[in-house]
PDB file of C-alpha atoms in Angstrom:
ATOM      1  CA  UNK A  15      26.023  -2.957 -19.466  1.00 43.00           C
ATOM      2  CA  UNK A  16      23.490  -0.827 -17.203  1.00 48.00           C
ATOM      3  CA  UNK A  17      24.517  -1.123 -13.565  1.00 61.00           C
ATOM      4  CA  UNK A  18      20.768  -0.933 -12.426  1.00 77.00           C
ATOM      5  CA  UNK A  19      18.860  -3.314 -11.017  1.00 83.00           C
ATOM      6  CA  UNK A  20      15.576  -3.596  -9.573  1.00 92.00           C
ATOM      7  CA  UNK A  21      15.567  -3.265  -5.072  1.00 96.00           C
ATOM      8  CA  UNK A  22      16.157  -6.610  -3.791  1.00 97.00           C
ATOM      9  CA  UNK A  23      13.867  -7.072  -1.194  1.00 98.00           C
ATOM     10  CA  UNK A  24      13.241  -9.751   1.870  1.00 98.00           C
ATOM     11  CA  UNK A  25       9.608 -11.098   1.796  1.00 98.00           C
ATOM     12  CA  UNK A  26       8.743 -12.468   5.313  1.00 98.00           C
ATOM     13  CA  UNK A  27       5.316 -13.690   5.970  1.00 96.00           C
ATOM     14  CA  UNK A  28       3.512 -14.841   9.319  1.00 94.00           C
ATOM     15  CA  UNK A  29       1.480 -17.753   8.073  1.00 91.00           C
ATOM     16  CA  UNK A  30      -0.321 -17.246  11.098  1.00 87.00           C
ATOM     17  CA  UNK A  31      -1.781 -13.872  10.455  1.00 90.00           C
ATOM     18  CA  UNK A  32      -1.737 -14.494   6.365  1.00 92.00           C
ATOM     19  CA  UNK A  33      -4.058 -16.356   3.837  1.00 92.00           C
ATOM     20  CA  UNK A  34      -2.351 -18.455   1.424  1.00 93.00           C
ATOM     21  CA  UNK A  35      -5.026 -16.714  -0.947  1.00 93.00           C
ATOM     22  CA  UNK A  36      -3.093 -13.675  -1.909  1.00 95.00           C
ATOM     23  CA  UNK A  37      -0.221 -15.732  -2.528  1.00 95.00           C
ATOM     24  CA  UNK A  38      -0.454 -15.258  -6.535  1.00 95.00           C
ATOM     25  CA  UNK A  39      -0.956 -11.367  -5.995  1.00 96.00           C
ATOM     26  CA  UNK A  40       1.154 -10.747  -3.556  1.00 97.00           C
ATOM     27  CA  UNK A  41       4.104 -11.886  -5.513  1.00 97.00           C
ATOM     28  CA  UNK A  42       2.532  -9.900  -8.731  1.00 96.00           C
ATOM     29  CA  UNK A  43       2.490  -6.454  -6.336  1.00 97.00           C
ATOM     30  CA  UNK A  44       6.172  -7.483  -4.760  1.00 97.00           C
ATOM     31  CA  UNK A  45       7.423  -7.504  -8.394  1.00 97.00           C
ATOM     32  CA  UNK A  46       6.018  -4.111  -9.051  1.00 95.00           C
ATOM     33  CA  UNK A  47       8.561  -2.615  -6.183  1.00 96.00           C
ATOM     34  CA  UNK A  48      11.503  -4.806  -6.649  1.00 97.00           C
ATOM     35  CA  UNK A  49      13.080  -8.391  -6.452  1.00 97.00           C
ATOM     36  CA  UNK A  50      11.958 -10.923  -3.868  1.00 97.00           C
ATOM     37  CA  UNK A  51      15.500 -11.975  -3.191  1.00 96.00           C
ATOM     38  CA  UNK A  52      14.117 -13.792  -0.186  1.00 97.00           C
ATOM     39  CA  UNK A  53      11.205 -15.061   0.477  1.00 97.00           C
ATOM     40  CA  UNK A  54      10.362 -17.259   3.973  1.00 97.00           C
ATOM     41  CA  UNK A  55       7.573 -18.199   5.903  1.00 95.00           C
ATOM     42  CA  UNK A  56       7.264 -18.633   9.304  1.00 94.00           C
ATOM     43  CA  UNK A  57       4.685 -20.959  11.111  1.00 88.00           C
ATOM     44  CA  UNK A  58       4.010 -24.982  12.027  1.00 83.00           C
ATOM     45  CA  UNK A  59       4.443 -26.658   8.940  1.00 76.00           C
ATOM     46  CA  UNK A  60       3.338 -29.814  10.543  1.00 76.00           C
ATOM     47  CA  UNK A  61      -0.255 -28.071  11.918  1.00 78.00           C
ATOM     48  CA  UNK A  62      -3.097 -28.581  10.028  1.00 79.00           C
ATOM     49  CA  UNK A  63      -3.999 -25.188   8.858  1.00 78.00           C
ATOM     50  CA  UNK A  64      -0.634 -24.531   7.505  1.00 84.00           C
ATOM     51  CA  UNK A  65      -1.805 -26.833   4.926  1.00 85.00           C
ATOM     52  CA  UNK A  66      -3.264 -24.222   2.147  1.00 87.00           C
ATOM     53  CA  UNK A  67       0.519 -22.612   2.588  1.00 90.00           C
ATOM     54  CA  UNK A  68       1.838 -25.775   1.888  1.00 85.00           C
ATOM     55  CA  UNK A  69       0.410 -26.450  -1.117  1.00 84.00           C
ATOM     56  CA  UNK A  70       1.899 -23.242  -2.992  1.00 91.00           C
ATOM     57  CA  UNK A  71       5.378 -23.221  -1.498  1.00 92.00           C
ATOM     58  CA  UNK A  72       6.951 -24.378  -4.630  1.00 93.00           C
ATOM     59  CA  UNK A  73       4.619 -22.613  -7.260  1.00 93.00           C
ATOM     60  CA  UNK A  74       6.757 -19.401  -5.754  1.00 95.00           C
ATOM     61  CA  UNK A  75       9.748 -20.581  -4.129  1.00 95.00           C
ATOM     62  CA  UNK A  76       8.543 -20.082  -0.672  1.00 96.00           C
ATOM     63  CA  UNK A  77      11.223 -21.176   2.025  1.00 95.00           C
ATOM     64  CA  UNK A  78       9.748 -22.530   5.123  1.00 93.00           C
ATOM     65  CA  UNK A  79      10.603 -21.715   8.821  1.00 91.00           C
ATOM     66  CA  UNK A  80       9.500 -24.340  10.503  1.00 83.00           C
ATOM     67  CA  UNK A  81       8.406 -23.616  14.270  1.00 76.00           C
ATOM     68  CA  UNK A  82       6.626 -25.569  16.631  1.00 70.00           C
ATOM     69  CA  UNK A  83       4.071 -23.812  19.309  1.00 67.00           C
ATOM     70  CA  UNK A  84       6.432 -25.127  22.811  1.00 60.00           C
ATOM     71  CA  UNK A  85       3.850 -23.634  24.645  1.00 55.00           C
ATOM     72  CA  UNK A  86      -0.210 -22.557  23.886  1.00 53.00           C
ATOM     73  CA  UNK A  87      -0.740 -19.247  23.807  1.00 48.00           C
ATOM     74  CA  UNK A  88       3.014 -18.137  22.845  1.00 52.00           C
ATOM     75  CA  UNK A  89       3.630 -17.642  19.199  1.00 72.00           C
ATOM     76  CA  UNK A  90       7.371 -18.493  19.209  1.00 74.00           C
ATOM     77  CA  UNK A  91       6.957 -17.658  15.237  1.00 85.00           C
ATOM     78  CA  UNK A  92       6.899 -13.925  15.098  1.00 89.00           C
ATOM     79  CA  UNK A  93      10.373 -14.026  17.708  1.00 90.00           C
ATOM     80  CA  UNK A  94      11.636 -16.476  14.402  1.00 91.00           C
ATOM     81  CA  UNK A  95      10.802 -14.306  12.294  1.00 95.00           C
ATOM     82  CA  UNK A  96      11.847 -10.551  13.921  1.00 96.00           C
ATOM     83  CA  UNK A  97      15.502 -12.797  14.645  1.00 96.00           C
ATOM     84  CA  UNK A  98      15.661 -13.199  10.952  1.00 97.00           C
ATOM     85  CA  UNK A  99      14.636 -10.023  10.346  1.00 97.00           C
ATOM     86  CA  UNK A 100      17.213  -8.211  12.042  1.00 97.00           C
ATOM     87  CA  UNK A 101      19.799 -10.848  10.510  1.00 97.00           C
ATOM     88  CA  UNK A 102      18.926 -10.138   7.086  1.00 98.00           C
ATOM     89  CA  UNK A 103      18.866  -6.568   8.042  1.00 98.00           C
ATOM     90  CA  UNK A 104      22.494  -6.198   9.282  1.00 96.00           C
ATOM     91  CA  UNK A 105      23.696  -8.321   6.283  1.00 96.00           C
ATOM     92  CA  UNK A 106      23.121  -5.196   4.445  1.00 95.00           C
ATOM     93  CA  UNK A 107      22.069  -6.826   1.296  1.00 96.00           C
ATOM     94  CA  UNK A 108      18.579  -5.603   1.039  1.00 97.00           C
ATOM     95  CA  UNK A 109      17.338  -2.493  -0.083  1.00 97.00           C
ATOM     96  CA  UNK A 110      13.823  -3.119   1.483  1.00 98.00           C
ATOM     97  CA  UNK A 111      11.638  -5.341   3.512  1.00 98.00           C
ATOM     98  CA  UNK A 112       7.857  -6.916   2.554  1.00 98.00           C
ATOM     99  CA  UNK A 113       6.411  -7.777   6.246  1.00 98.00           C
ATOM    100  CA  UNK A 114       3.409  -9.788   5.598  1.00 97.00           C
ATOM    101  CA  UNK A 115       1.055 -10.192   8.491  1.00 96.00           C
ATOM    102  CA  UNK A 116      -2.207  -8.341  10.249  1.00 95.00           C
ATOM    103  CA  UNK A 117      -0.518  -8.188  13.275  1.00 93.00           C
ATOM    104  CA  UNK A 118       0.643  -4.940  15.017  1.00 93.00           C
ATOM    105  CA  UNK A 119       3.032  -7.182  17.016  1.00 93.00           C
ATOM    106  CA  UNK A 120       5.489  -6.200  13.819  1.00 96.00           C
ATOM    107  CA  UNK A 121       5.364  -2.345  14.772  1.00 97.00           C
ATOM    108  CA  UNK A 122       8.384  -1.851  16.189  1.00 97.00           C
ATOM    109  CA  UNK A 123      10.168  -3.976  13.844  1.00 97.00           C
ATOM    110  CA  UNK A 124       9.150  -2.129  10.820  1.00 98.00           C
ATOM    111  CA  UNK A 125      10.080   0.764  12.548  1.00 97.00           C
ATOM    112  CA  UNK A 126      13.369  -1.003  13.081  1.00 97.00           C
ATOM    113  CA  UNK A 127      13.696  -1.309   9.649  1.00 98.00           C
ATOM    114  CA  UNK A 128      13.425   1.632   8.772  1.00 97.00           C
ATOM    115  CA  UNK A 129      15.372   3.864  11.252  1.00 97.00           C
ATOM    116  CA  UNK A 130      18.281   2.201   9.226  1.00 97.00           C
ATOM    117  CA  UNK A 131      17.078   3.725   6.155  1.00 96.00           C
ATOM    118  CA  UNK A 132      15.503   0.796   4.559  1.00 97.00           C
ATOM    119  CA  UNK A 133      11.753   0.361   3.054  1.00 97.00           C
ATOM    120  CA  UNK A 134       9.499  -1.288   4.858  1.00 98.00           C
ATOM    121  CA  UNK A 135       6.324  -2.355   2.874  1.00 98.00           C
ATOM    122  CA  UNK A 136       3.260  -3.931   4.966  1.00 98.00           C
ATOM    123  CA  UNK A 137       1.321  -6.402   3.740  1.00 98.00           C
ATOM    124  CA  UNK A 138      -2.235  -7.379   5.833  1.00 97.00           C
ATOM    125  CA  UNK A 139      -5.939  -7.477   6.103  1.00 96.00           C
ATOM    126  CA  UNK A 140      -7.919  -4.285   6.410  1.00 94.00           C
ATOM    127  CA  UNK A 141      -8.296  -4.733  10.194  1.00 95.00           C
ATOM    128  CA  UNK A 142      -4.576  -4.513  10.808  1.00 96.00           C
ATOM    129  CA  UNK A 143      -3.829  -1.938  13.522  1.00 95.00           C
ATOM    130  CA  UNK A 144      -3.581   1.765  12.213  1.00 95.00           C
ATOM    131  CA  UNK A 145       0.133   1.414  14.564  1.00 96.00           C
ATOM    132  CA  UNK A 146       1.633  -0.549  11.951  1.00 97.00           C
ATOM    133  CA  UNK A 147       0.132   0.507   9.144  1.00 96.00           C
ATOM    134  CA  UNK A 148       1.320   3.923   9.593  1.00 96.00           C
ATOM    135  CA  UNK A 149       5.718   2.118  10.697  1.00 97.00           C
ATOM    136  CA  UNK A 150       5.637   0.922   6.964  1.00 97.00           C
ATOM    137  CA  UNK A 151       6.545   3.805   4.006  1.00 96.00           C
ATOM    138  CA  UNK A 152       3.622   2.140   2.204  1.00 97.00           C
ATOM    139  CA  UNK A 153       1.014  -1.059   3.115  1.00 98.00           C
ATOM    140  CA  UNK A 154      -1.319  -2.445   1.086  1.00 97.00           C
ATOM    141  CA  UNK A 155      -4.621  -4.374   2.136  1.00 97.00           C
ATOM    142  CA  UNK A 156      -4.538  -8.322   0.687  1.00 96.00           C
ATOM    143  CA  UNK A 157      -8.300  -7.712   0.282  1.00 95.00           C
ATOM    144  CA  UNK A 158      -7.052  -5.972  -2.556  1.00 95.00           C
ATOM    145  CA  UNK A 159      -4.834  -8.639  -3.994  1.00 92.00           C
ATOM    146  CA  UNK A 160      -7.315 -11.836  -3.359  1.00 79.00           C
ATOM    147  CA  UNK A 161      -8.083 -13.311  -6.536  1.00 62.00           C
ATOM    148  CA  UNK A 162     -11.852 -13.165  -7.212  1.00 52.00           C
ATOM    149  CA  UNK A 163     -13.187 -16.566  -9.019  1.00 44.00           C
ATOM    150  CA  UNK A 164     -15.827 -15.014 -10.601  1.00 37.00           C
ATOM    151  CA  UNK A 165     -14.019 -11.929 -12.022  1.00 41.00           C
ATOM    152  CA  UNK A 166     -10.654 -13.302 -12.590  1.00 41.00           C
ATOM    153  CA  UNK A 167      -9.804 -11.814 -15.944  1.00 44.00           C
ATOM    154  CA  UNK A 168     -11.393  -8.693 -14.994  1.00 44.00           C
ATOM    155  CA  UNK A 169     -10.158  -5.034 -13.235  1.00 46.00           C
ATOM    156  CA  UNK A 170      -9.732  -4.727  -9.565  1.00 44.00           C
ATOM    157  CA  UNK A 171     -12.849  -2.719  -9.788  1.00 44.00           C
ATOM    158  CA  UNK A 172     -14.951  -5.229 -10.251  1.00 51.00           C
ATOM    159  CA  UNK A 173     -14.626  -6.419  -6.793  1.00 60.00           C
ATOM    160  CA  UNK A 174     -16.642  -4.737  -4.480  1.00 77.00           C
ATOM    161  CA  UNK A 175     -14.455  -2.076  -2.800  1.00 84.00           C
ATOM    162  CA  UNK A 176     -13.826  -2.067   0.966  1.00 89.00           C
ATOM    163  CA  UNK A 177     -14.598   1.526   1.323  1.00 93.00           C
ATOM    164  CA  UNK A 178     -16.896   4.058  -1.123  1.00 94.00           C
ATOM    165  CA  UNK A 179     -14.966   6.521  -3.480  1.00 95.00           C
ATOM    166  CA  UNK A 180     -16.877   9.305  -1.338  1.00 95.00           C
ATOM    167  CA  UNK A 181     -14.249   8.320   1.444  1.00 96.00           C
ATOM    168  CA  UNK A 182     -11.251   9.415  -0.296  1.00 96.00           C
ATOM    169  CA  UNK A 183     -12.562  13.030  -1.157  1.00 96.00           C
ATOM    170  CA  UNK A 184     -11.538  14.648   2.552  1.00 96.00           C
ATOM    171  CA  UNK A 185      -7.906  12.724   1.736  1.00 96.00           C
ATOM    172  CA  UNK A 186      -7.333  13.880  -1.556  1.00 96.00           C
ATOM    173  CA  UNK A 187      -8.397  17.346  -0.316  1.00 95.00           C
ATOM    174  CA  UNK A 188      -5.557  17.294   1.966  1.00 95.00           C
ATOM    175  CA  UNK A 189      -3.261  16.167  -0.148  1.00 95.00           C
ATOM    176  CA  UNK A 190      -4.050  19.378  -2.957  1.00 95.00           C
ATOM    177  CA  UNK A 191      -3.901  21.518  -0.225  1.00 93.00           C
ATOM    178  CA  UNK A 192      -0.541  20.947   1.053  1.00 93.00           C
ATOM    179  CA  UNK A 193       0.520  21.200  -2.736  1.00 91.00           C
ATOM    180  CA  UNK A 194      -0.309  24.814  -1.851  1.00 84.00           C
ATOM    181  CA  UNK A 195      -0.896  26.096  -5.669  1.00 84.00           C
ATOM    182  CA  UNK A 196      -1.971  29.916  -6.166  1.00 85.00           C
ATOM    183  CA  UNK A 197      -5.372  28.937  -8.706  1.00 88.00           C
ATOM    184  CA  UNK A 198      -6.134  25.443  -6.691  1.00 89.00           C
ATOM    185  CA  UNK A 199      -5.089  23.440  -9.885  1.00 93.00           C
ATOM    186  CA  UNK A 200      -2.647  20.567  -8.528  1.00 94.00           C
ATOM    187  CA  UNK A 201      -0.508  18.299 -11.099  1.00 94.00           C
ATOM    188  CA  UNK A 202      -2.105  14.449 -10.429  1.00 95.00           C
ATOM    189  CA  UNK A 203       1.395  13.296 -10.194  1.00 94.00           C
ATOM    190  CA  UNK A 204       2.587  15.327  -7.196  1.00 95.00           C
ATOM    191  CA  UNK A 205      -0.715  14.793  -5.624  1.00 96.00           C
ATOM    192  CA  UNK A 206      -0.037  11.069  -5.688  1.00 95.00           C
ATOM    193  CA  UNK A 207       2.963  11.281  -4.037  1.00 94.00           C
ATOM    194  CA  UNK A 208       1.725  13.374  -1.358  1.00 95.00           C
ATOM    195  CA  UNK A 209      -1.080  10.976  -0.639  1.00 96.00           C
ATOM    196  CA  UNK A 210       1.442   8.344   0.050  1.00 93.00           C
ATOM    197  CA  UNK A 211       3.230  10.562   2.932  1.00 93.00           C
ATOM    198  CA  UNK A 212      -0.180  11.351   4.471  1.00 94.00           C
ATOM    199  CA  UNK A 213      -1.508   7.761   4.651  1.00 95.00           C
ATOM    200  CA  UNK A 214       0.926   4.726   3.655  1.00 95.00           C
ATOM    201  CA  UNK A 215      -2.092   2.846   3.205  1.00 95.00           C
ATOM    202  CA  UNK A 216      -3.582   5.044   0.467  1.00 96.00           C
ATOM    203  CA  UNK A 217      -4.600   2.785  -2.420  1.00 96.00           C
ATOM    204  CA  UNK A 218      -7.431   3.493  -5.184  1.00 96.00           C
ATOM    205  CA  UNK A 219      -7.986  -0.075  -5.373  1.00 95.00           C
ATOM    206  CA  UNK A 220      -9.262   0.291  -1.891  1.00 95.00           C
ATOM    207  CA  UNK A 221     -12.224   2.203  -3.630  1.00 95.00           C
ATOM    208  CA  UNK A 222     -12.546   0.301  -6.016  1.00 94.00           C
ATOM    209  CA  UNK A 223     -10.657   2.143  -8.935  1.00 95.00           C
ATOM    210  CA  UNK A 224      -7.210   0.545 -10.295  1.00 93.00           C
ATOM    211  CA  UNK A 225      -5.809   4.355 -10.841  1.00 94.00           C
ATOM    212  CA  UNK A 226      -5.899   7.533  -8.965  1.00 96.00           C
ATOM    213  CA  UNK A 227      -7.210   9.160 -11.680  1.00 94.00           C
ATOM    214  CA  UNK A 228     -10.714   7.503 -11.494  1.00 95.00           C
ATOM    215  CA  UNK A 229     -10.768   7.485  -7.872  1.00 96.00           C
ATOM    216  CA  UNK A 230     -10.602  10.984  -8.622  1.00 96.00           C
ATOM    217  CA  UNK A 231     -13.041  11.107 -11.526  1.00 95.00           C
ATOM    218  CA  UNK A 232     -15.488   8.365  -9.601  1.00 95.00           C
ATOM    219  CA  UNK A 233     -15.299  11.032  -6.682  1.00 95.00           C
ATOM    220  CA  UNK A 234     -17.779  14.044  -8.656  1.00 93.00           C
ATOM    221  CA  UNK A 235     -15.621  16.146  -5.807  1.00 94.00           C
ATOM    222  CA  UNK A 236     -12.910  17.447  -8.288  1.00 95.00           C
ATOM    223  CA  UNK A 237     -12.843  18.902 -11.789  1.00 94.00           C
ATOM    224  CA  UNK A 238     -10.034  16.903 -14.127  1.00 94.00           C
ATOM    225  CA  UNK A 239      -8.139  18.658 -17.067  1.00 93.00           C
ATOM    226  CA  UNK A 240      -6.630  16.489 -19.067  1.00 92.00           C
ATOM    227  CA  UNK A 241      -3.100  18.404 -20.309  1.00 90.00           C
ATOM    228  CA  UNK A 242      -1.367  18.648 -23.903  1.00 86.00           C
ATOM    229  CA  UNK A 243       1.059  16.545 -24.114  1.00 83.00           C
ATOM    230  CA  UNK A 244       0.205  14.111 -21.250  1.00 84.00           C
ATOM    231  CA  UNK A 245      -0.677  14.651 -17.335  1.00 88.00           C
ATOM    232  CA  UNK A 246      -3.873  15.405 -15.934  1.00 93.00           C
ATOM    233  CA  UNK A 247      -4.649  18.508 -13.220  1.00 94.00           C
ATOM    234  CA  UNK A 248      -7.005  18.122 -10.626  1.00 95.00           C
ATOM    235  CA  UNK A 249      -8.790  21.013  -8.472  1.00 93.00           C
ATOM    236  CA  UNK A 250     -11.777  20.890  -5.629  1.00 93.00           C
ATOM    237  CA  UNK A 251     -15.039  21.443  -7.691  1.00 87.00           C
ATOM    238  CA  UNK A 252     -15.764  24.881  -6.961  1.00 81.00           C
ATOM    239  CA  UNK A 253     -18.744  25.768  -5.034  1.00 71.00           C
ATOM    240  CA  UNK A 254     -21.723  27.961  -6.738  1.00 61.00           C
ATOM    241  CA  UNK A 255     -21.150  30.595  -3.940  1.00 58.00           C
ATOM    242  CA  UNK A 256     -17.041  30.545  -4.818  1.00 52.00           C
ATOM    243  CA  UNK A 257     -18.105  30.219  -8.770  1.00 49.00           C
ATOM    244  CA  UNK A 258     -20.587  33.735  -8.495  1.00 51.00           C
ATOM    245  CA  UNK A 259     -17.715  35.144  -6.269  1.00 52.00           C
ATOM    246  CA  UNK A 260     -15.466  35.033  -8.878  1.00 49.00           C
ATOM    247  CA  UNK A 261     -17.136  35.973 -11.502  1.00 47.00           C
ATOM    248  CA  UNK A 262     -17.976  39.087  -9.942  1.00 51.00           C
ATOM    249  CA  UNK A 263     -14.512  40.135  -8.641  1.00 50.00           C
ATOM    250  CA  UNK A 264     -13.828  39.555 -12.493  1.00 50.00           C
ATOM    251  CA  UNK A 265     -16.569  42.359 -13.782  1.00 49.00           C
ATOM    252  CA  UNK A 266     -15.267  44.934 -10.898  1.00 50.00           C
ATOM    253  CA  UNK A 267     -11.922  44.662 -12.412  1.00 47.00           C
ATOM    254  CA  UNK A 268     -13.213  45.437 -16.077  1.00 49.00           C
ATOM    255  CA  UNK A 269     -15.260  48.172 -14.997  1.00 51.00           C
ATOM    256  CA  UNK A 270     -11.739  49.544 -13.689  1.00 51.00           C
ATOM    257  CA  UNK A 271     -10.330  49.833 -16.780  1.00 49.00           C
TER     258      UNK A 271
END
């Protein structure tokens, strides 16, 4: 019998800062990273907008955390739910940690988290502060996981994205150029990875594309080789200027020989 197993992670959600909208695809993206060994939710139960929570709670084996606001203006909640954090975190049962919530109240807990060498993954709205956006190792937008009514069976791309493929051209730039090849060609693989260490919030769904190799493609910026065998190479489109260039530091080497 295989000793793996899939990351067992701690889902903790503010239901004060979360939509119980992205419910159904937050739990789909959570299962694409690991096992949601725990999952909680912190907020009044008993308050009136709680209510859209409350009626999915079972569908996904939600636990609530039931806190009442003692005083306006004070969200006793998030203290609930940093406490448990750092509980669940000492336990030492958990290889990572699914903080779902807009709020940048949760910086310093993520970066808690991970100064103990566990995974923090973010989970908010596309206005969350760039502070804790950047204390997570990755965070995706729920605008991205919000089922759309009219285009339920279809691709994430038929959504209209929150930013323009043009966007992600000055990113992806970065992200060849650190690869640091000698002809400018950069393996698509690497260049993923390297786009999740420059911004933890990279996603090509946030451009409407469901893979980075049609943001890529969608982009016109880059010229894609498809490889034998599998794997696709990426380089900047070269320039006219850089294309004549080149072609004539090619003829003054065959009138050399």
């Amino acid at each position: 019998m295989s000793n793996l197993r899939s990351p067992r992670l701690a889902v903790l959600i503010d239901a004060d800062n979360a939509s119980y909208k992205i419910a159904d695809g937050l739990f789909v993206e959570i299962a694409a990273i690991g096992e949601a060994s725990v999952r909680r939710i912190y907020g009044d139960v008993s308050h009136a907008r709680f209510q859209g929570w409350a009626d999915i709670l079972l569908k996904h084996a939600i636990i609530p955390q039931q806190q009442y606001v003692y005083t306006a203006g004070k969200n006793a909640s998030d203290v609930a739910m940093v406490i448990d954090a750092m509980d669940l975190l000492h336990s030492g049962r958990f290889d990572g940690f699914c903080l779902v919530s807009s709020d940048s109240d949760f910086t310093r807990l993520a970066a808690r988290i991970r100064e103990q060498c566990v995974d923090v993954y973010g989970f908010g709205e596309q206005k969350t502060p760039e502070s804790f956006r950047q204390a997570c190792r990755r965070f995706i937008y729920t605008e991205n996981l919000r089922s759309d009514p009219v285009a339920e069976n279809s691709s994430a791309a038929a959504r209209s994205p929150l930013r323009p493929p043009s966007a992600a051209v000055p990113l992806i730039r970065r992200a060849i150029a650190q690869l640091d090849s000698d002809d400018g060609w950069a393996h698509l693989s690497p260049v993923g990875q390297q786009l999740g260490s420059l911004a933890p919030d990279f996603d090509p769904r946030t451009y409407g594309c469901r893979k980075l190799s049609n943001l890529v493609r969608e982009t016109g910026a880059f010229q894609v080789e498809s490889l034998e065998g599998g794997g696709v190479r990426i380089r900047l489109m070269p320039t006219p200027k850089s294309t004549k260039k080149a072609a004539t530091k090619k003829t003054k080497k065959t009138k050399k020989k």
